[in-house]
Amino acid sequence: MRRLQFAVLAVAVAGLAACGDRDQTIGPSNSRHADTNLWEIGTSDPSIAPGWTPGNAASWEDHLRRRTQGQNDYAPR
Amino acid sequence: MARMKFICDAERCIECNSCVTACKAEHDVPWGVNRRRVVTLNDGVPGEKSISVACMHCSDAPCIAVCPVNCIYHTDEGVVLHDKDVCIGCGYCSYACPFGAPQFPSNGAFGLRGKMDKCTFCAGGPEANGSQAEFDKYGRNRLAEGKLPACAEMCSTKALLGGDGDVIADILRTRVLHRGKGSEVWGWGTAYGKPNGGTLAAPNGEKKS
């Protein structure tokens, strides 16, 4: 009798497990797309602007900041 | 980490459309799709003003909020990009965008609407930086090459400023101090937050004591 009860319980649990579903919530946890960092580009690319080291985040940021400052016609040359 | 932003200085824009041309040429943008355009207010009236408009890469982008397939995302640099492999071309983003940035190619039969296309701040898409696949879908990835967006770098009067928000806000502030007018930055509050209670105050050119 106990064995039968256990079997019924096991079947019920297995049946309920089928009701499971993937999480479909849209939120910050699953909104990040796989994208490589912008400073990670092959060094053989001929289009790379000179003056920074590809793969180095600090170098890239510093280079872009200087290049952005190049739009300032009031900046001392 | 830099937060990439655009500013268009209406006091300087001469409606030459070089930003539009640079964008179309740089990214091989197809007919019917304009990632950037120049809008003139009070056209023909003395004192008319022109501004160059594209995706402003909003801090709290409404397109990201409404996309039903979650294909639009923010990069660490604050650039709003999208994944064309996921986009279903529903057009919700174009209704949500206050700048009319999302574009839809319709070169198929029966006016079939294709996948969304918009300004990428010249930062490509989810594909590998500088790859052919990335170019075919999104255009060149100039940021990964250590360059600024083509539209801003091509602007002959430097009306269109693109780059780190702090740096370009400072550039405009200096200009306003020198000329004594034109501190209104069109779209800045909408894209990056209101001056009071928002994320970043618009550059107003006032001297700090």
Short mmCIF file of C-alpha atoms in Angstrom, two decimals:
data_model
loop_
_atom_site.label_atom_id
_atom_site.label_comp_id
_atom_site.label_asym_id
_atom_site.label_seq_id
_atom_site.Cartn_x
_atom_site.Cartn_y
_atom_site.Cartn_z
CA MET A 1 0.00 0.00 0.00
CA ARG A 2 2.78 2.39 0.97
CA ARG A 3 4.64 1.50 -2.18
CA LEU A 4 1.56 2.37 -4.24
CA GLN A 5 1.23 5.70 -2.46
CA PHE A 6 4.86 6.46 -3.15
CA ALA A 7 4.45 5.57 -6.84
CA VAL A 8 1.38 7.83 -7.18
CA LEU A 9 3.27 10.67 -5.47
CA ALA A 10 6.27 10.20 -7.74
CA VAL A 11 4.09 10.26 -10.84
CA ALA A 12 2.32 13.39 -9.60
CA VAL A 13 5.62 15.19 -8.98
CA ALA A 14 6.92 14.14 -12.37
CA GLY A 15 3.71 15.35 -13.97
CA LEU A 16 3.92 18.74 -12.30
CA ALA A 17 7.50 19.15 -13.43
CA ALA A 18 6.21 19.17 -17.01
CA CYS A 19 4.29 22.32 -16.18
CA GLY A 20 7.56 24.20 -15.78
CA ASP A 21 8.41 26.87 -18.31
CA ARG A 22 11.33 29.09 -19.19
CA ASP A 23 11.44 32.48 -17.54
CA GLN A 24 9.96 34.93 -20.04
CA THR A 25 10.46 38.07 -18.00
CA ILE A 26 12.04 40.97 -19.82
CA GLY A 27 14.33 42.89 -17.56
CA PRO A 28 17.87 44.06 -16.98
CA SER A 29 19.07 40.53 -16.27
CA ASN A 30 18.41 39.25 -19.78
CA SER A 31 18.51 42.46 -21.77
CA ARG A 32 22.30 42.53 -22.16
CA HIS A 33 23.23 41.33 -25.61
CA ALA A 34 26.49 39.65 -26.37
CA ASP A 35 28.63 42.40 -27.82
CA THR A 36 32.38 42.72 -27.78
CA ASN A 37 34.03 45.74 -26.21
CA LEU A 38 34.69 48.52 -28.68
CA TRP A 39 38.42 48.61 -28.03
CA GLU A 40 38.76 44.94 -28.93
CA ILE A 41 39.48 44.94 -32.64
CA GLY A 42 42.06 43.06 -34.64
CA THR A 43 45.34 44.94 -34.86
CA SER A 44 45.63 44.08 -38.55
CA ASP A 45 42.61 46.21 -39.46
CA PRO A 46 43.99 48.94 -41.75
CA SER A 47 41.19 51.34 -40.80
CA ILE A 48 42.34 51.72 -37.19
CA ALA A 49 43.22 55.31 -36.35
CA PRO A 50 46.80 55.75 -35.17
CA GLY A 51 47.55 56.92 -31.66
CA TRP A 52 46.15 54.17 -29.46
CA THR A 53 46.71 50.52 -28.65
CA PRO A 54 43.93 48.14 -29.80
CA GLY A 55 42.78 45.96 -26.92
CA ASN A 56 43.68 48.55 -24.28
CA ALA A 57 40.54 50.15 -22.84
CA ALA A 58 42.32 53.07 -21.17
CA SER A 59 44.25 53.87 -24.33
CA TRP A 60 41.06 53.79 -26.42
CA GLU A 61 39.16 56.05 -24.02
CA ASP A 62 42.00 58.53 -23.82
CA HIS A 63 42.37 58.58 -27.60
CA LEU A 64 38.64 59.18 -28.14
CA ARG A 65 38.59 61.94 -25.53
CA ARG A 66 41.42 63.73 -27.34
CA ARG A 67 39.71 63.21 -30.67
CA THR A 68 36.45 64.60 -29.26
CA GLN A 69 38.35 67.63 -27.98
CA GLY A 70 39.49 68.12 -31.58
CA GLN A 71 35.99 69.44 -32.30
CA ASN A 72 36.68 72.36 -29.97
CA ASP A 73 37.86 75.30 -32.06
CA TYR A 74 38.47 77.34 -28.89
CA ALA A 75 40.97 74.81 -27.54
CA PRO A 76 44.65 75.81 -27.71
CA ARG A 77 46.49 74.03 -30.53
CA MET B 1 33.60 55.21 -18.83
CA ALA B 2 32.61 57.69 -21.52
CA ARG B 3 28.90 58.26 -22.18
CA MET B 4 28.46 58.94 -25.87
CA LYS B 5 26.10 61.75 -26.83
CA PHE B 6 25.23 64.09 -29.68
CA ILE B 7 24.74 67.85 -29.57
CA CYS B 8 23.61 69.92 -32.56
CA ASP B 9 24.45 73.59 -32.24
CA ALA B 10 21.61 75.34 -34.11
CA GLU B 11 23.62 78.59 -34.18
CA ARG B 12 26.19 76.92 -36.42
CA CYS B 13 24.26 74.48 -38.61
CA ILE B 14 24.13 75.80 -42.19
CA GLU B 15 21.93 73.00 -43.56
CA CYS B 16 24.70 71.73 -45.85
CA ASN B 17 23.64 68.10 -45.30
CA SER B 18 27.23 66.88 -45.19
CA CYS B 19 26.34 64.87 -42.06
CA VAL B 20 23.57 63.12 -43.98
CA THR B 21 25.86 62.41 -46.93
CA ALA B 22 28.71 61.22 -44.72
CA CYS B 23 26.40 58.82 -42.91
CA LYS B 24 24.89 57.38 -46.08
CA ALA B 25 28.28 56.94 -47.73
CA GLU B 26 30.08 55.55 -44.69
CA HIS B 27 27.50 52.87 -43.97
CA ASP B 28 26.17 52.10 -47.45
CA VAL B 29 22.71 53.00 -46.23
CA PRO B 30 20.10 51.87 -48.80
CA TRP B 31 17.64 54.09 -50.61
CA GLY B 32 14.66 55.06 -48.51
CA VAL B 33 16.53 54.83 -45.23
CA ASN B 34 17.92 58.00 -43.66
CA ARG B 35 19.67 57.46 -40.40
CA ARG B 36 20.31 61.19 -40.15
CA ARG B 37 18.51 64.18 -41.60
CA VAL B 38 18.63 67.94 -41.32
CA VAL B 39 15.45 69.68 -40.17
CA THR B 40 14.95 73.41 -40.69
CA LEU B 41 12.60 75.31 -38.42
CA ASN B 42 10.86 78.40 -39.81
CA ASP B 43 12.30 77.71 -43.23
CA GLY B 44 12.56 80.87 -45.33
CA VAL B 45 11.85 83.16 -42.40
CA PRO B 46 14.68 85.41 -41.20
CA GLY B 47 16.28 83.73 -38.21
CA GLU B 48 15.52 80.19 -39.37
CA LYS B 49 17.34 77.46 -37.53
CA SER B 50 18.52 74.07 -38.77
CA ILE B 51 19.36 71.02 -36.72
CA SER B 52 20.77 67.65 -37.63
CA VAL B 53 18.64 64.85 -36.20
CA ALA B 54 19.29 61.13 -35.73
CA CYS B 55 19.10 58.66 -32.89
CA MET B 56 20.23 60.58 -29.79
CA HIS B 57 21.14 57.40 -27.90
CA CYS B 58 18.88 58.38 -25.01
CA SER B 59 19.90 57.63 -21.44
CA ASP B 60 16.48 56.11 -20.75
CA ALA B 61 15.58 55.05 -24.28
CA PRO B 62 11.85 54.56 -24.88
CA CYS B 63 12.58 52.25 -27.83
CA ILE B 64 14.26 49.79 -25.45
CA ALA B 65 11.21 49.90 -23.19
CA VAL B 66 8.69 49.13 -25.93
CA CYS B 67 10.57 46.57 -28.04
CA PRO B 68 8.54 43.35 -27.70
CA VAL B 69 11.47 41.10 -28.62
CA ASN B 70 14.06 42.92 -26.54
CA CYS B 71 16.40 43.47 -29.47
CA ILE B 72 17.51 47.02 -28.54
CA TYR B 73 20.16 47.47 -25.89
CA HIS B 74 22.60 49.92 -24.31
CA THR B 75 26.34 49.39 -24.59
CA ASP B 76 28.66 50.27 -21.72
CA GLU B 77 29.41 53.55 -23.53
CA GLY B 78 25.73 54.54 -23.54
CA VAL B 79 25.22 53.81 -27.24
CA VAL B 80 21.80 52.37 -28.14
CA LEU B 81 22.25 49.45 -30.55
CA HIS B 82 19.96 46.75 -31.84
CA ASP B 83 20.22 43.16 -33.00
CA LYS B 84 18.81 42.71 -36.51
CA ASP B 85 18.75 38.95 -36.06
CA VAL B 86 16.14 39.42 -33.34
CA CYS B 87 14.16 42.39 -34.74
CA ILE B 88 10.75 41.47 -36.18
CA GLY B 89 10.13 44.87 -37.81
CA CYS B 90 6.97 45.59 -35.78
CA GLY B 91 7.65 49.34 -35.70
CA TYR B 92 6.84 49.94 -32.03
CA CYS B 93 10.20 51.65 -31.59
CA SER B 94 9.38 54.19 -34.30
CA TYR B 95 6.18 55.15 -32.48
CA ALA B 96 8.02 55.47 -29.18
CA CYS B 97 11.02 57.44 -30.43
CA PRO B 98 10.70 61.23 -29.93
CA PHE B 99 13.27 61.84 -32.68
CA GLY B 100 11.88 59.64 -35.47
CA ALA B 101 15.13 57.71 -35.55
CA PRO B 102 14.05 54.12 -36.36
CA GLN B 103 13.81 53.55 -40.10
CA PHE B 104 12.33 50.63 -42.00
CA PRO B 105 13.41 49.64 -45.50
CA SER B 106 10.39 48.80 -47.67
CA ASN B 107 11.83 47.50 -50.88
CA GLY B 108 9.94 44.19 -50.93
CA ALA B 109 6.61 43.34 -52.48
CA PHE B 110 3.39 44.85 -51.08
CA GLY B 111 5.30 47.47 -49.08
CA LEU B 112 6.81 44.76 -46.90
CA ARG B 113 8.51 46.34 -43.92
CA GLY B 114 12.00 45.11 -43.21
CA LYS B 115 14.03 45.09 -40.05
CA MET B 116 14.62 48.33 -38.22
CA ASP B 117 17.66 50.42 -39.11
CA LYS B 118 18.95 53.44 -37.24
CA CYS B 119 22.04 55.42 -36.31
CA THR B 120 24.51 53.26 -34.42
CA PHE B 121 26.77 56.14 -33.31
CA CYS B 122 29.11 54.42 -35.79
CA ALA B 123 29.46 51.57 -33.28
CA GLY B 124 28.20 48.67 -35.43
CA GLY B 125 26.20 45.92 -33.78
CA PRO B 126 26.53 42.68 -31.86
CA GLU B 127 28.76 41.03 -34.48
CA ALA B 128 32.54 41.02 -34.12
CA ASN B 129 34.05 44.49 -34.36
CA GLY B 130 35.13 45.36 -37.90
CA SER B 131 33.74 42.15 -39.41
CA GLN B 132 32.05 41.98 -42.80
CA ALA B 133 28.86 40.65 -41.17
CA GLU B 134 28.75 43.70 -38.94
CA PHE B 135 29.29 46.06 -41.88
CA ASP B 136 26.58 44.38 -43.97
CA LYS B 137 23.97 44.75 -41.23
CA TYR B 138 24.91 47.93 -39.43
CA GLY B 139 27.66 49.73 -41.34
CA ARG B 140 31.15 50.62 -40.23
CA ASN B 141 32.25 50.42 -36.63
CA ARG B 142 34.24 53.63 -36.42
CA LEU B 143 34.29 53.75 -32.63
CA ALA B 144 36.16 50.44 -32.58
CA GLU B 145 38.62 51.96 -35.05
CA GLY B 146 39.27 54.81 -32.61
CA LYS B 147 37.21 57.35 -34.57
CA LEU B 148 34.14 59.44 -33.83
CA PRO B 149 30.87 59.22 -35.80
CA ALA B 150 31.34 60.21 -39.45
CA CYS B 151 28.58 62.83 -39.32
CA ALA B 152 30.24 64.76 -36.49
CA GLU B 153 33.74 64.49 -37.94
CA MET B 154 32.51 65.63 -41.38
CA CYS B 155 30.55 68.62 -40.08
CA SER B 156 32.15 71.63 -41.75
CA THR B 157 31.08 74.17 -39.13
CA LYS B 158 31.40 71.78 -36.19
CA ALA B 159 27.72 72.34 -35.44
CA LEU B 160 27.22 68.65 -34.82
CA LEU B 161 29.28 67.45 -31.89
CA GLY B 162 29.56 63.77 -31.06
CA GLY B 163 31.53 61.99 -28.37
CA ASP B 164 31.84 61.82 -24.61
CA GLY B 165 28.92 63.82 -23.18
CA ASP B 166 31.08 65.70 -20.67
CA VAL B 167 33.55 66.82 -23.33
CA ILE B 168 31.01 67.98 -25.92
CA ALA B 169 28.91 69.74 -23.27
CA ASP B 170 32.06 71.59 -22.24
CA ILE B 171 32.81 72.53 -25.86
CA LEU B 172 29.33 74.00 -26.30
CA ARG B 173 29.56 75.81 -22.98
CA THR B 174 32.77 77.50 -24.13
CA ARG B 175 31.11 78.56 -27.39
CA VAL B 176 28.10 80.01 -25.61
CA LEU B 177 30.37 81.97 -23.30
CA HIS B 178 32.20 83.46 -26.27
CA ARG B 179 29.20 84.36 -28.40
CA GLY B 180 26.80 85.11 -25.55
CA LYS B 181 23.79 83.32 -27.00
CA GLY B 182 22.49 80.02 -28.34
CA SER B 183 22.58 77.94 -25.19
CA GLU B 184 19.40 76.05 -26.07
CA VAL B 185 20.35 72.51 -26.98
CA TRP B 186 17.57 70.94 -28.95
CA GLY B 187 16.65 67.46 -27.76
CA TRP B 188 19.13 67.34 -24.89
CA GLY B 189 16.50 67.27 -22.14
CA THR B 190 14.39 64.73 -24.00
CA ALA B 191 17.29 62.39 -24.64
CA TYR B 192 19.46 62.73 -21.55
CA GLY B 193 17.14 63.99 -18.83
CA LYS B 194 15.67 67.30 -17.78
CA PRO B 195 18.03 69.91 -16.29
CA ASN B 196 16.33 69.69 -12.88
CA GLY B 197 15.90 66.19 -11.58
CA GLY B 198 17.42 64.55 -14.62
CA THR B 199 20.68 62.82 -15.17
CA LEU B 200 22.77 65.64 -16.62
CA ALA B 201 22.15 69.34 -16.90
CA ALA B 202 22.20 70.88 -20.35
CA PRO B 203 25.16 73.17 -20.89
CA ASN B 204 23.81 76.70 -20.37
CA GLY B 205 26.99 78.69 -20.72
CA GLU B 206 26.68 80.43 -17.38
CA LYS B 207 29.91 81.35 -15.70
CA LYS B 208 30.59 79.61 -12.45
CA SER B 209 31.97 81.79 -9.69
#
